[in-house]
Amino acid sequence: VTVEGVHFLSANGAAHIKTGLSRGGYVTNVVFRDLTFADGAALQDGILVDAFYHATNPSCPSSWRPAAPTRMANFSFLRIEGSRTTCMNSPFHFKGVKDAPITGVRVDGVHLPTSSRGLQSQWLCQNVSGSVVDGSVTPWPPCKELSVVAAWP
């Protein structure tokens, strides 16, 4: 799935990928590239990848439980310009499950505002791995769970 070349006048966030413990399956190979926002747009979150969405799967009986947590992998966030917006929560939110962490995150050229809540950490990271191109994102620095690289091959 690729979301590319979109200019938002208003949005909840730059890029959201959500699943929950009652879902199962997989969410993989998603690219968000060349996104821009109108000056002054109000975002609730910047980039949000979260495995703890609380809504149950409406297509399954309430007693159904997946055999394994949802696999979440290979998400790219490239050239997203939102520095002239406001952000209520964390600009970067990656929250995976311990038994099924988020893997293969790539971030390059993403500029978002700091949280308007004055959060101590502008990056919320839990059970995630991937990389960020050195000096290419704001706010800086990224969370320790993501490695900093000079560039991608």
XYZ file of N, CA, C and O in Angstrom, residues 90-145:
224
model
N 2.085 12.915 20.640
C 3.447 12.685 20.159
C 3.528 12.783 18.641
O 2.731 12.174 17.934
N 4.511 13.503 18.128
C 4.705 13.539 16.684
C 5.030 12.145 16.119
O 4.629 11.820 15.018
N 5.743 11.339 16.895
C 6.107 9.983 16.469
C 5.656 8.992 17.539
O 6.083 9.067 18.686
N 4.814 8.036 17.166
C 4.222 7.073 18.098
C 4.308 5.689 17.454
O 3.619 5.417 16.475
N 5.184 4.849 17.979
C 5.344 3.472 17.511
C 5.180 2.551 18.708
O 6.048 2.495 19.573
N 4.062 1.838 18.782
C 3.790 1.008 19.955
C 3.414 -0.395 19.498
O 2.294 -0.643 19.046
N 4.372 -1.325 19.618
C 4.160 -2.710 19.218
C 3.953 -3.619 20.409
O 4.105 -3.212 21.564
N 3.615 -4.861 20.116
C 3.388 -5.888 21.129
C 4.712 -6.609 21.389
O 5.471 -6.880 20.449
N 4.985 -6.957 22.633
C 6.240 -7.617 22.982
C 6.456 -8.888 22.156
O 7.553 -9.129 21.651
N 5.418 -9.713 21.993
C 5.543 -10.962 21.247
C 5.490 -10.772 19.731
O 5.723 -11.723 18.987
N 5.176 -9.564 19.273
C 5.114 -9.262 17.843
C 5.479 -7.792 17.641
O 4.627 -6.959 17.344
N 6.782 -7.468 17.796
C 7.174 -6.063 17.679
C 6.993 -5.532 16.250
O 6.939 -6.294 15.289
N 6.916 -4.231 16.144
C 6.895 -3.566 14.848
C 8.327 -3.592 14.320
O 9.252 -3.181 15.024
N 8.526 -4.066 13.094
C 9.874 -4.156 12.530
C 9.940 -3.442 11.183
O 8.923 -3.234 10.527
N 11.155 -3.095 10.796
C 11.374 -2.525 9.472
C 10.847 -1.121 9.277
O 10.469 -0.751 8.163
N 10.848 -0.304 10.328
C 10.411 1.091 10.201
C 11.542 1.895 9.563
O 12.701 1.761 9.947
N 11.196 2.733 8.577
C 12.157 3.631 7.939
C 11.588 5.042 7.954
O 10.450 5.257 7.548
N 12.397 5.989 8.435
C 11.951 7.375 8.514
C 13.034 8.260 7.892
O 14.204 8.176 8.274
N 12.633 9.099 6.922
C 13.586 9.985 6.251
C 12.847 11.227 5.751
O 11.838 11.119 5.061
N 13.336 12.387 6.128
C 12.764 13.635 5.644
C 11.383 13.936 6.190
O 10.516 14.415 5.471
N 11.173 13.659 7.481
C 9.874 13.890 8.108
C 10.009 15.040 9.102
O 10.828 14.980 10.022
N 9.200 16.068 8.917
C 9.286 17.248 9.767
C 7.918 17.547 10.354
O 6.986 17.906 9.644
N 7.817 17.342 11.671
C 6.574 17.551 12.408
C 6.859 18.471 13.592
O 7.999 18.558 14.049
N 5.843 19.137 14.109
C 6.061 20.026 15.253
C 6.210 19.223 16.542
O 5.853 18.047 16.598
N 6.732 19.854 17.567
C 6.750 19.210 18.874
C 5.333 19.192 19.421
O 4.474 19.961 19.001
N 5.106 18.308 20.372
C 3.780 18.174 20.969
C 3.371 19.452 21.686
O 4.170 20.058 22.401
N 2.121 19.837 21.494
C 1.621 21.021 22.195
C 1.370 20.745 23.673
O 1.140 21.661 24.440
N 1.415 19.472 24.056
C 1.226 19.106 25.471
C 2.513 19.211 26.272
O 2.522 18.945 27.461
N 3.609 19.535 25.604
C 4.883 19.638 26.304
C 5.379 18.292 26.799
O 5.982 18.201 27.859
N 5.108 17.242 26.054
C 5.537 15.906 26.465
C 7.046 15.851 26.606
O 7.775 16.472 25.833
N 7.512 15.085 27.579
C 8.939 14.966 27.801
C 9.611 14.308 26.597
O 10.684 14.705 26.178
N 8.969 13.296 26.029
C 9.521 12.637 24.855
C 8.613 12.888 23.669
O 7.422 12.618 23.710
N 9.177 13.387 22.607
C 8.413 13.630 21.396
C 8.282 12.343 20.568
O 7.536 12.291 19.613
N 9.026 11.335 20.955
C 8.981 10.019 20.307
C 8.497 9.007 21.331
O 9.144 8.784 22.345
N 7.363 8.371 21.077
C 6.856 7.305 21.922
C 7.161 5.991 21.201
O 6.602 5.723 20.133
N 8.064 5.203 21.763
C 8.495 3.969 21.107
C 8.479 2.800 22.080
O 9.013 2.903 23.190
N 7.858 1.707 21.651
C 7.770 0.504 22.468
C 7.707 -0.691 21.522
O 6.849 -0.745 20.641
N 8.620 -1.630 21.685
C 8.646 -2.851 20.866
C 8.627 -2.510 19.374
O 7.748 -2.924 18.626
N 9.641 -1.750 18.955
C 9.777 -1.323 17.565
C 11.251 -1.348 17.175
O 12.117 -1.140 18.020
N 11.523 -1.633 15.901
C 12.888 -1.537 15.385
C 12.842 -0.975 13.975
O 11.845 -1.100 13.268
N 13.937 -0.356 13.593
C 14.039 0.235 12.269
C 15.119 1.290 12.283
O 16.017 1.259 13.130
N 15.035 2.249 11.346
C 16.088 3.250 11.249
C 15.556 4.595 10.798
O 14.503 4.704 10.180
N 16.347 5.620 11.143
C 16.068 7.010 10.804
C 17.334 7.565 10.154
O 18.433 7.359 10.674
N 17.202 8.264 9.027
C 18.363 8.885 8.398
C 18.828 10.060 9.250
O 18.024 10.901 9.664
N 20.118 10.097 9.516
C 20.743 11.074 10.398
C 20.370 12.512 10.026
O 20.542 12.945 8.892
N 19.813 13.231 11.003
C 19.503 14.638 10.852
C 18.344 14.956 9.921
O 18.121 16.116 9.596
N 17.585 13.954 9.511
C 16.540 14.178 8.504
C 15.138 14.356 9.066
O 14.194 14.485 8.299
N 14.998 14.339 10.398
C 13.667 14.444 10.987
C 13.651 15.473 12.105
O 14.669 15.734 12.742
N 12.488 16.053 12.305
C 12.256 16.890 13.476
C 10.920 16.464 14.062
O 10.011 16.115 13.318
N 10.809 16.416 15.381
C 11.860 16.728 16.343
C 12.972 15.659 16.368
O 12.730 14.507 16.060
N 14.158 16.110 16.747
C 15.351 15.272 16.850
C 15.780 15.276 18.292
O 15.598 16.290 18.967
N 16.330 14.226 18.865
C 16.705 12.949 18.264
C 15.556 11.945 18.307
O 14.607 12.103 19.080
N 15.660 10.877 17.498
C 14.653 9.814 17.548
C 14.815 8.980 18.815
O 15.798 9.118 19.547
N 13.865 8.093 19.047
C 13.948 7.216 20.214
C 15.090 6.217 20.041
O 15.526 5.929 18.932
N 15.569 5.694 21.156
C 16.721 4.784 21.136
C 16.424 3.456 20.448
O 17.339 2.760 20.024
N 15.161 3.096 20.300
C 14.797 1.836 19.651
C 15.068 1.856 18.148
O 15.190 0.806 17.520
